[in-house]
Coordinates of C-alpha atoms and ligand atoms in Angstrom, one line a residue:
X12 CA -12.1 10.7 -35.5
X13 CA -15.6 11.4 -36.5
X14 CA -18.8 10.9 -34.1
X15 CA -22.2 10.7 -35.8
X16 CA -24.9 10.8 -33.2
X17 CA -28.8 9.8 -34.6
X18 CA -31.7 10.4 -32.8
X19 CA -33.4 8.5 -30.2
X20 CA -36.3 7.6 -28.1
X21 CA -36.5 8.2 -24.1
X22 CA -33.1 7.6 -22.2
X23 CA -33.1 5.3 -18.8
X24 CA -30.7 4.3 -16.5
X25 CA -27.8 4.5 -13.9
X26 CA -25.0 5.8 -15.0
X27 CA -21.8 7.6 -13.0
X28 CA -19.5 10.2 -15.1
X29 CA -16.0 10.6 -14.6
X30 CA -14.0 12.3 -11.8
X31 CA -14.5 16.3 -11.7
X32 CA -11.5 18.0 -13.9
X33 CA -10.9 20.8 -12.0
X34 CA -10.8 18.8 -8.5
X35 CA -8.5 16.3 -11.0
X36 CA -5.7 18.8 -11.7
X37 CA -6.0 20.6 -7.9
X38 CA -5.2 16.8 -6.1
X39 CA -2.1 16.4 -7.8
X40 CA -0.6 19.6 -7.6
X41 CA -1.4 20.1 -4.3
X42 CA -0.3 16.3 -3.5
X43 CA 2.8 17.2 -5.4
X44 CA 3.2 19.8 -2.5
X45 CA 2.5 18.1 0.3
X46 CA 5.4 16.5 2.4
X47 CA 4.9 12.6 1.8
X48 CA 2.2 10.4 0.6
X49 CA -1.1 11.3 -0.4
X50 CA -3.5 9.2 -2.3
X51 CA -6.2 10.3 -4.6
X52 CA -9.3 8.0 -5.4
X53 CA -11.9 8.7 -8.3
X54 CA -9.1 10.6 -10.5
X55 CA -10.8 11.7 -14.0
X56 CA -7.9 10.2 -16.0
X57 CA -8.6 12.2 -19.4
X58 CA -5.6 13.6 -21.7
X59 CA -6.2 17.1 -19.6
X60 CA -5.5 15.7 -16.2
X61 CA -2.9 12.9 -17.6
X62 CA -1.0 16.1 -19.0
X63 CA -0.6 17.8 -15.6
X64 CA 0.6 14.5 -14.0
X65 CA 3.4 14.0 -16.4
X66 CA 4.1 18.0 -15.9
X67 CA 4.3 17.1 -12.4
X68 CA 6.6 14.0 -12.7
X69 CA 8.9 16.1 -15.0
X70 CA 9.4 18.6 -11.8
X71 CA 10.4 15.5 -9.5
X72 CA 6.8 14.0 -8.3
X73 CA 6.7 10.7 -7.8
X74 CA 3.0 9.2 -9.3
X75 CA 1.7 6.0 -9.4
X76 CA -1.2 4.6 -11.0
X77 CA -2.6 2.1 -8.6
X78 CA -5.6 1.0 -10.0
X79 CA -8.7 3.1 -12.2
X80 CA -8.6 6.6 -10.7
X81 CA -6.7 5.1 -8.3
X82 CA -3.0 7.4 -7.2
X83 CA -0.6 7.2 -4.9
X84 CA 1.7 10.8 -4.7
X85 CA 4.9 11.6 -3.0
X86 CA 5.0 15.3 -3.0
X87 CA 7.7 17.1 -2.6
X88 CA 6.7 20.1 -0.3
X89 CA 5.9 23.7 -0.8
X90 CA 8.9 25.0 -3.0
X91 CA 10.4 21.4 -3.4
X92 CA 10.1 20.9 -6.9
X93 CA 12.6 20.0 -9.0
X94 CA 13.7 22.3 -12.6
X95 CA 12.4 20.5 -15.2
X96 CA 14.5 18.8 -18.1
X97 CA 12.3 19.8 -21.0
X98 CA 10.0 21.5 -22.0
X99 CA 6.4 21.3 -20.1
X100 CA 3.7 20.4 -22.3
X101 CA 0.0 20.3 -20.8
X102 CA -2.0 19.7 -24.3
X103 CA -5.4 21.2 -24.1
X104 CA -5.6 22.1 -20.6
X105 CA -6.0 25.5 -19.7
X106 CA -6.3 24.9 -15.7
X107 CA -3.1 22.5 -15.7
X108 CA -1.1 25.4 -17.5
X109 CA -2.5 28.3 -15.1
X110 CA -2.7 26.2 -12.0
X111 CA 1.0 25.3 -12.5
X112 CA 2.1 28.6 -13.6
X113 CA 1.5 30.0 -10.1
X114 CA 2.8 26.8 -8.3
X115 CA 6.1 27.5 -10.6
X116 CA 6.3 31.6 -9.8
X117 CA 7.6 30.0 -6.4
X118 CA 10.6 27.9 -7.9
X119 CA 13.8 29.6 -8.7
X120 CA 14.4 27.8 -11.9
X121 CA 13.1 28.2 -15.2
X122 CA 10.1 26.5 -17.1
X123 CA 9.4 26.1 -20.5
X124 CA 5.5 25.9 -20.9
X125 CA 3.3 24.9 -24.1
X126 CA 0.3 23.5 -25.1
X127 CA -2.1 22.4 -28.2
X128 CA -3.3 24.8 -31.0
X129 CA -6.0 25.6 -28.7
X130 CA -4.3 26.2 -25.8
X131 CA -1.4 28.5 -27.4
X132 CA -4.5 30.9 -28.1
X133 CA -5.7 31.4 -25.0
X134 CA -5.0 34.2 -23.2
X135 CA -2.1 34.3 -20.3
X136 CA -1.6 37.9 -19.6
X137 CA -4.3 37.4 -17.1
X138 CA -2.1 35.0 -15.0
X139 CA 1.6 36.1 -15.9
X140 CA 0.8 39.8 -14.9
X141 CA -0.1 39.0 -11.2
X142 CA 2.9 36.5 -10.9
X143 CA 4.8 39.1 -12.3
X144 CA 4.0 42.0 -10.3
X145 CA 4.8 38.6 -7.0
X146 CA 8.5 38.7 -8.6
X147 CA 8.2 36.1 -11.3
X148 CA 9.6 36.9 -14.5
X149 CA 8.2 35.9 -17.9
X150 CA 9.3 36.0 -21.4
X151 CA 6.1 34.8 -23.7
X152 CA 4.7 35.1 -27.4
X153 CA 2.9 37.8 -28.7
X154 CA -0.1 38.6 -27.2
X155 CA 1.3 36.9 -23.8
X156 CA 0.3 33.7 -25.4
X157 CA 1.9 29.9 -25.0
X158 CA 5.0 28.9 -25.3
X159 CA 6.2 30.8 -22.6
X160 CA 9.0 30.9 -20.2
X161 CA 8.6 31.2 -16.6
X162 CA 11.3 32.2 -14.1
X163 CA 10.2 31.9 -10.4
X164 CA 11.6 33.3 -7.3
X165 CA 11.8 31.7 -3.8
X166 CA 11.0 34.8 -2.2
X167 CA 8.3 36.1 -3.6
X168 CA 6.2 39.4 -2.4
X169 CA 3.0 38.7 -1.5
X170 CA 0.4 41.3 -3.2
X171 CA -3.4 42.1 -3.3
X172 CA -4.6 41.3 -6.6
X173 CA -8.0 42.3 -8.1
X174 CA -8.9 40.6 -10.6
X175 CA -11.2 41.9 -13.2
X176 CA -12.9 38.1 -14.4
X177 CA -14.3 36.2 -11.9
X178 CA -12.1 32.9 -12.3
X179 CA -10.8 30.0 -10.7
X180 CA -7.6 29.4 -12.5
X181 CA -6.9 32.9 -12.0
X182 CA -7.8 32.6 -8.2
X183 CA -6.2 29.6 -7.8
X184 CA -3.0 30.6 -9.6
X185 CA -2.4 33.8 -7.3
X186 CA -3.5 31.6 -4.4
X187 CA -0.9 29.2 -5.4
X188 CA 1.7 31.4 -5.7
X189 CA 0.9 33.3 -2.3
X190 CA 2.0 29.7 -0.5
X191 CA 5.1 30.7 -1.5
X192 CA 5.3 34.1 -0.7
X193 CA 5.7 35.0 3.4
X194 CA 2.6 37.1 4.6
X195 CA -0.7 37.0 3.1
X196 CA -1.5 37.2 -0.6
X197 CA -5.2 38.2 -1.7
X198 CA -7.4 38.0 -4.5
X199 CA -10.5 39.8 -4.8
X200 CA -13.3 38.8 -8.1
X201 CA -15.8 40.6 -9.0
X202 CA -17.9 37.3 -7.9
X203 CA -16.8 34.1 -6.4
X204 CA -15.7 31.7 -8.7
X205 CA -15.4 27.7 -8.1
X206 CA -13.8 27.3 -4.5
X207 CA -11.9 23.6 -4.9
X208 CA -8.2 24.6 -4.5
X209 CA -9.6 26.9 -1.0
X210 CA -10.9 24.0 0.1
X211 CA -8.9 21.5 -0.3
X212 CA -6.1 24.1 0.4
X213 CA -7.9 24.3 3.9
X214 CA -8.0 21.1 4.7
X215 CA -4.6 20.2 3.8
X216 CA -3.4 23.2 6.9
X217 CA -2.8 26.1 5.1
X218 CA -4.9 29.4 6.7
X219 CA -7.4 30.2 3.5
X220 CA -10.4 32.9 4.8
X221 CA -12.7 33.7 2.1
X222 CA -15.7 36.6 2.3
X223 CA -17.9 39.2 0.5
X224 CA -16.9 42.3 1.1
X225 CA -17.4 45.6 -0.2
X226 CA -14.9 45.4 -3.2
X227 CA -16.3 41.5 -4.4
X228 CA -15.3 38.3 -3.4
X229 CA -12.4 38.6 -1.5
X230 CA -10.2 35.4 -1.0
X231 CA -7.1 35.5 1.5
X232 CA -4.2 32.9 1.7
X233 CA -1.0 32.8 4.5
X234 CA 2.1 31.8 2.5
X235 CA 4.7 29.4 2.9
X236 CA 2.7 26.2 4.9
X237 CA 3.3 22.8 5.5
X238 CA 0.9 21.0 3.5
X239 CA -0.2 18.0 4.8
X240 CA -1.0 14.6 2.5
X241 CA -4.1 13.8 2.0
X242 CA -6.8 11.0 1.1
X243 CA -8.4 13.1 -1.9
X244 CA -11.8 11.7 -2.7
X245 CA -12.8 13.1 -6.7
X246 CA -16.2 13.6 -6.6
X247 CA -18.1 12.8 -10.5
X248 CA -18.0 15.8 -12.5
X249 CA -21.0 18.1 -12.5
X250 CA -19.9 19.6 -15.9
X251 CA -19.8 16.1 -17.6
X252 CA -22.7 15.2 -16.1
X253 CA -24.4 17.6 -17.8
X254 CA -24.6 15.9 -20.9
X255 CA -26.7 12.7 -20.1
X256 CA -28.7 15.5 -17.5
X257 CA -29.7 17.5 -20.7
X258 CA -30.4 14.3 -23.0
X259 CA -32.6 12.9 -20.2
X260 CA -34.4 16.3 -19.7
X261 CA -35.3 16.6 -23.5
X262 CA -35.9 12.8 -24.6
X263 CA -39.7 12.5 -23.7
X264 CA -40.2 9.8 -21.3
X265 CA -36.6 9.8 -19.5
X266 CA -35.4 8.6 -16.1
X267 CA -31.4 8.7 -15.5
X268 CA -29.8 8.6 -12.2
X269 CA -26.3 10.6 -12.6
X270 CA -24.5 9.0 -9.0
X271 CA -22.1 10.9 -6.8
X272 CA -21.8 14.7 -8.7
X273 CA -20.7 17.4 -6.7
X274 CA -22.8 19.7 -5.8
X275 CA -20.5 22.9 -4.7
X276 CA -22.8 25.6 -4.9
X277 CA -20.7 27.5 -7.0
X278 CA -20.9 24.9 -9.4
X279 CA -25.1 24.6 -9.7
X280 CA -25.9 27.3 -12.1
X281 CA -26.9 25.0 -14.7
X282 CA -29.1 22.9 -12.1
X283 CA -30.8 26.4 -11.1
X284 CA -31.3 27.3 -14.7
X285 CA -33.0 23.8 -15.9
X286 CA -35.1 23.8 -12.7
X287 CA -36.3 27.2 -13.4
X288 CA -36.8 26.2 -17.5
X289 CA -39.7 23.5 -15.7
X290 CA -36.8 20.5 -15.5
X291 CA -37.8 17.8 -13.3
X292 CA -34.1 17.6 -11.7
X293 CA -34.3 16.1 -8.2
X294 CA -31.1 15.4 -5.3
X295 CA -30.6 12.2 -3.6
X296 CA -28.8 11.0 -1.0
X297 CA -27.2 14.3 0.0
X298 CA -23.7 13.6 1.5
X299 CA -20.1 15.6 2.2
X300 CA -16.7 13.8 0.4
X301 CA -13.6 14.5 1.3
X302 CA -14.7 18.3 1.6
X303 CA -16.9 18.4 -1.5
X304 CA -20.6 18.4 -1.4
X305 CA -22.0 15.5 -3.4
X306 CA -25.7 13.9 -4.4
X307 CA -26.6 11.4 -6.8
X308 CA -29.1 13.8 -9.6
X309 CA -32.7 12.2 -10.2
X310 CA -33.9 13.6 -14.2
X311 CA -36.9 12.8 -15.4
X312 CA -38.1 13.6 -19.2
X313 CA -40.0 17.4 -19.2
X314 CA -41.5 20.0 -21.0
X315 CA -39.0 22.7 -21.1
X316 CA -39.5 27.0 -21.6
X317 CA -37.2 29.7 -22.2
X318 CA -35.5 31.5 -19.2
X319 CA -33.6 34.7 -19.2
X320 CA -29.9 33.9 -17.5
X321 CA -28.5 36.6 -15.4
X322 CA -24.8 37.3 -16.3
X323 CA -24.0 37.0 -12.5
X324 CA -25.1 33.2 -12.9
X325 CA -22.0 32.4 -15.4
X326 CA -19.6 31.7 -13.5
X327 CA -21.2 28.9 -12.0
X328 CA -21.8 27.9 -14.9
X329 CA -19.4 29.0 -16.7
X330 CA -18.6 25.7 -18.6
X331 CA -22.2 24.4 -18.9
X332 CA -23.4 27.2 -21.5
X333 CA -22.9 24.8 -25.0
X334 CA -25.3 22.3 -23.6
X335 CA -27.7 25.0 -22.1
X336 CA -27.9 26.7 -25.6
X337 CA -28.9 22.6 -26.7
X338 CA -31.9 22.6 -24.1
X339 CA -32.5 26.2 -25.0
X340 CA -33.2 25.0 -28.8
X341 CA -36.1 22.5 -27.6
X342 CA -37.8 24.9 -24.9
X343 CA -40.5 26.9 -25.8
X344 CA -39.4 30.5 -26.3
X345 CA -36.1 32.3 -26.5
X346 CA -34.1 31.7 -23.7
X347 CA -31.3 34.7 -23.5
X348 CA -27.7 33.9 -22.0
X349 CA -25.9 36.4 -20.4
X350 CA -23.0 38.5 -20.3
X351 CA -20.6 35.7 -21.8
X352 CA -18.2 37.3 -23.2
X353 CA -15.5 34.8 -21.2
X354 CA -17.1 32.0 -23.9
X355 CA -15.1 33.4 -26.7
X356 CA -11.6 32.4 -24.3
X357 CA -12.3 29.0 -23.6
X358 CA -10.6 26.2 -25.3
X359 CA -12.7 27.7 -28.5
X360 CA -14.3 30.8 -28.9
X361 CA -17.6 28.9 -27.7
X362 CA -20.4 31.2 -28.3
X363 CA -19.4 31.9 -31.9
X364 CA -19.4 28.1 -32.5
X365 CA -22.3 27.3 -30.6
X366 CA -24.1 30.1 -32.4
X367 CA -22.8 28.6 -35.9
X368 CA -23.4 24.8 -35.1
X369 CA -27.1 25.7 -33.9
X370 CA -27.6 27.5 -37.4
X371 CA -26.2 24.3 -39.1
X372 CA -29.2 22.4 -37.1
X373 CA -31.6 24.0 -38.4
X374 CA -32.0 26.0 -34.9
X375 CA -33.2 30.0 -34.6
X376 CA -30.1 31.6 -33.0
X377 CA -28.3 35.0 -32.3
X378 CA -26.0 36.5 -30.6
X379 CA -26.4 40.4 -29.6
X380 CA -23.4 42.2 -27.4
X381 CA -22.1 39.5 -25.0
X382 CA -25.2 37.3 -25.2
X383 CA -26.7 34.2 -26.6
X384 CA -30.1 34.0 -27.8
X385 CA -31.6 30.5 -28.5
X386 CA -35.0 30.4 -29.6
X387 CA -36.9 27.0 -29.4
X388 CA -38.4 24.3 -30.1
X389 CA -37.2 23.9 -33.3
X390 CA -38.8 22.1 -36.0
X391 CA -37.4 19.3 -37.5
X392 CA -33.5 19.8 -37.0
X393 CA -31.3 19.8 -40.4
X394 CA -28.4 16.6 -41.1
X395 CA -24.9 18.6 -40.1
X396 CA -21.5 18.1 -39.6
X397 CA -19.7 20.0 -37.2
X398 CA -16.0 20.5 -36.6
X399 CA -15.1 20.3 -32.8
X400 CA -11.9 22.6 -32.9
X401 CA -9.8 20.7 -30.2
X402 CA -13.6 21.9 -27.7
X403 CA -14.5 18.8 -25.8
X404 CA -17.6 20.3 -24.9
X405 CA -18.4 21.6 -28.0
X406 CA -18.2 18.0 -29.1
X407 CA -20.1 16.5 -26.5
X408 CA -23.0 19.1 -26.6
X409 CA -23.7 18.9 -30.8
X410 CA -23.4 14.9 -30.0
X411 CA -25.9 15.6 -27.8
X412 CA -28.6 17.5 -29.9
X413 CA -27.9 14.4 -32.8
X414 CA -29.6 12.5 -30.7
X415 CA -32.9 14.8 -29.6
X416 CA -33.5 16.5 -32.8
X417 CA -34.9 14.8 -36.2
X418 CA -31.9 14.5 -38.0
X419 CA -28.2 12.5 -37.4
X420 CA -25.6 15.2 -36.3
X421 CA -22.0 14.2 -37.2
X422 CA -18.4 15.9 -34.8
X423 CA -15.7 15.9 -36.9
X424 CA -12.2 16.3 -34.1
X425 CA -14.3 13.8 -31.7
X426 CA -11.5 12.3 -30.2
X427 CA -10.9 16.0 -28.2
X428 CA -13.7 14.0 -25.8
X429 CA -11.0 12.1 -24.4
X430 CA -9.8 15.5 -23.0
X431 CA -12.7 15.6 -19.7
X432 CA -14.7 12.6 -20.4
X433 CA -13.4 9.1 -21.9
X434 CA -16.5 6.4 -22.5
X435 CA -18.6 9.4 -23.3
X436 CA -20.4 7.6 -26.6
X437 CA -20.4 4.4 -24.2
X438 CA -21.9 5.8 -21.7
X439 CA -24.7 7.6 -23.7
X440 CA -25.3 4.5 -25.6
X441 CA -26.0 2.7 -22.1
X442 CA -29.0 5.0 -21.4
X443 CA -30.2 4.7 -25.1
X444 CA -28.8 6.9 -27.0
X445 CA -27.1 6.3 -30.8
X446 CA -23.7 7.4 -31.3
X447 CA -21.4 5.4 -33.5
X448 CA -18.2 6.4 -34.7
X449 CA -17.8 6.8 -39.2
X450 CA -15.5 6.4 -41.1
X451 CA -14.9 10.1 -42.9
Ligands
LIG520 C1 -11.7 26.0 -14.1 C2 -12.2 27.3 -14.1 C3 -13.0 27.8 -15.2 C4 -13.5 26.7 -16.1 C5 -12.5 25.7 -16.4 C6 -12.0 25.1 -15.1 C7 -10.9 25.6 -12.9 O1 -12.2 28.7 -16.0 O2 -14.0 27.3 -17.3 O3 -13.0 24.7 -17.3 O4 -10.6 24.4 -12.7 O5 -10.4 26.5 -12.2 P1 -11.9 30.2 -15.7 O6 -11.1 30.3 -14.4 O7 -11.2 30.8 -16.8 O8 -13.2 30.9 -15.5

């Protein structure tokens, strides 16, 4: 499916994005391990998060669909699932494969995982090493990569992992697996990375302590709890938000309300950054949900400049570069992202195809070591046509710049949108913007 975005005037409106993805796949796992019913409200139901539900139902969850983003779950308790029949597929999504991995190093049966071209490139050494070394064993492609199968162990040995990225699905996979190990399992990152599965991990009973210490941020679990259901409230997604946040900021005379975001801390870098670039970002109605800060955003149209990003920033932000480089090309000055070396293992290598899609646009772009340099504003922007590679947001963010810069921008693969944020062209076309689909 092909996207062709043109440009457009000043964007205005109310709008609310879909349920956050990462909070998405972390209800109904850990729903799938509580004992009884828990019910989720506000699910993002995208091709990622429907692909970790069917995962679930092939290891014995019961799911319902009640109503939009509306779940019932019968979970099946800590170390209750059920050996799957076939082979696991979860698509594009890299968090419903690493999340689960962990959750399965606790089963003693064996899993057969997969996923899309994308997601058989990614890397899984990261998450089967740790598992390993807990007593799970794992027989994978070359380079560690998808498919792989996974053999768990009910007693598994609860370690002290140290993880050399600072990431959630990593985290959360070792975290994940430590529920079923007896004693305490801990995971220390280099920084703290997004905090949803401690939280909610918290509030469903199980003893999670995080803290900085001396060695980074250092993240402790008690294994083997009851889990208790839960009413999971999704909060919107900051990371899809920051789509129409960007096309507001940019399209001269804007004013968009985004409703009901979360606003975790660890997931604000971009909002620091844009503020900082002279955005015109403001929070309303500041409010707790189910665990999860949350604020509607207030964007009004501004005058951006170029910023210099401190690596230590990415990894809340780690998802939000792509449509940071697009704000970079229309503030004044080169902005310079660092230390993003992570980019190139994302669902595509990110910051060589951002770097080649700006160049396409007509936009003065480089990258030097690990960083991104996007120098702006650029001049009239050049017709393109870029090719998604199965990278929602690498979709969404060229969509994006179609519409602020002079010339139509066309997304060739735009149906990998569906993957985090269904109704995106709808949505964008509420506020004012122009993106139709073509025939190729
Ligand atoms: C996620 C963590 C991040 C992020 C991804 C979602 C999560 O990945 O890029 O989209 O839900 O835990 P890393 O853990 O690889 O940093």
């Amino acid at each position: 499916m092909q996207l062709r975005a043109a440009p457009h005037g000043a964007l205005r409106g109310d709008v609310r994005v879909p349920g956050d993805k990462s909070i998405s796949h972390r209800a109904l796992m850990l729903a799938g391990l509580a004992v009884g019913e828990s019910r989720i409200e506000g699910l993002l139901e995208g091709a990622d998060v429907m692909a970790t539900a069917e995962a679930l139902r092939g290891l014995g969850v019961t799911l319902e669909r009640r109503g939009p983003g509306l779940w019932r779950a019968l979970g099946c308790g800590v170390a209750g699932l059920a050996e799957p029949a076939t082979v696991l597929d979860l698509g594009n999504a890299g968090t419903g494969v690493r999340l689960l991995m962990g959750i399965l190093a606790g089963h003693g049966f064996t899993s057969f995982l997969t996923g899309d071209a994308s997601l058989r490139r990614r890397p899984m050494r990261r998450i089967t090493e740790p598992l390993q070394a807990m007593g799970a064993e794992v027989l994978a492609r070359s380079g560690g990569r998808l498919p792989l199968a996974l053999t768990g162990r009910v007693d598994l040995v609860p370690i002290t992992y140290r993880s050399p990225v600072a990431s959630a699905q990593i985290k959360s996979a070792v975290l994940l697996a430590g529920l079923h190990a007896p004693g305490r399992t801990t995971v220390i990152e280099p920084l703290a990375s997004r905090d949803h599965s401690e939280r909610m991990l918290a509030a469903m009973g199980a003893k999670v302590t995080s803290a900085a210490t001396a060695d980074g941020w250092t993240v402790e679990i008690e294994g083997e709890p009851e889990l208790r259901p839960q009413h999971f409230v999704v909060p919107a997604d900051p990371s899809s938000a920051a789509f129409p946040l960007v096309a507001a900021l940019v399209a001269g005379d804007s004013a968009v309300t985004i409703e009901g975001i979360s606003v975790n801390p660890l997931r604000t870098g971009l909002l620091t950054t844009l503020r900082e670039m002279g955005g015109d970002l403001r929070l309303a109605n500041q409010r707790e949900a189910a665990g999860e800060p949350v604020a509607d955003l207030l964007v009004k149209g501004s005058a951006l400049r170029a910023v210099d990003v401190p690596a230590e920033r990415a990894p809340a932000m780690i998802d939000e570069y792509p449509i940071l480089a697009v704000a970079a090309a229309f503030a004044r000055g080169t902005t310079r992202m660092r230390g993003l070396g992570e980019l190139r293992v994302k669902e595509s290598d990110r910051l060589a195809l951002m770097a080649q899609g700006l160049a396409a646009c007509g936009v003065e772009v480089a990258i030097e070591g690990d960083d991104l340099l996007v120098t702006g504003p650029v001049g009239a922007t050049l017709p393109a046509t870029i090719d998604a590679q199965h990278d929602h947001r690498i979709a969404m963010s060229f969509l994006v710049l179609g519409g602020l810069g002079a010339a139509p921008v066309t997304v060739e693969g735009a149906e990998t949108i569906l993957t985090s944020f269904p109704g995106f062209a709808e949505l964008m076309n509420g506020i004012g913007a122009a993106i139709l689909e073509v025939s190729p």
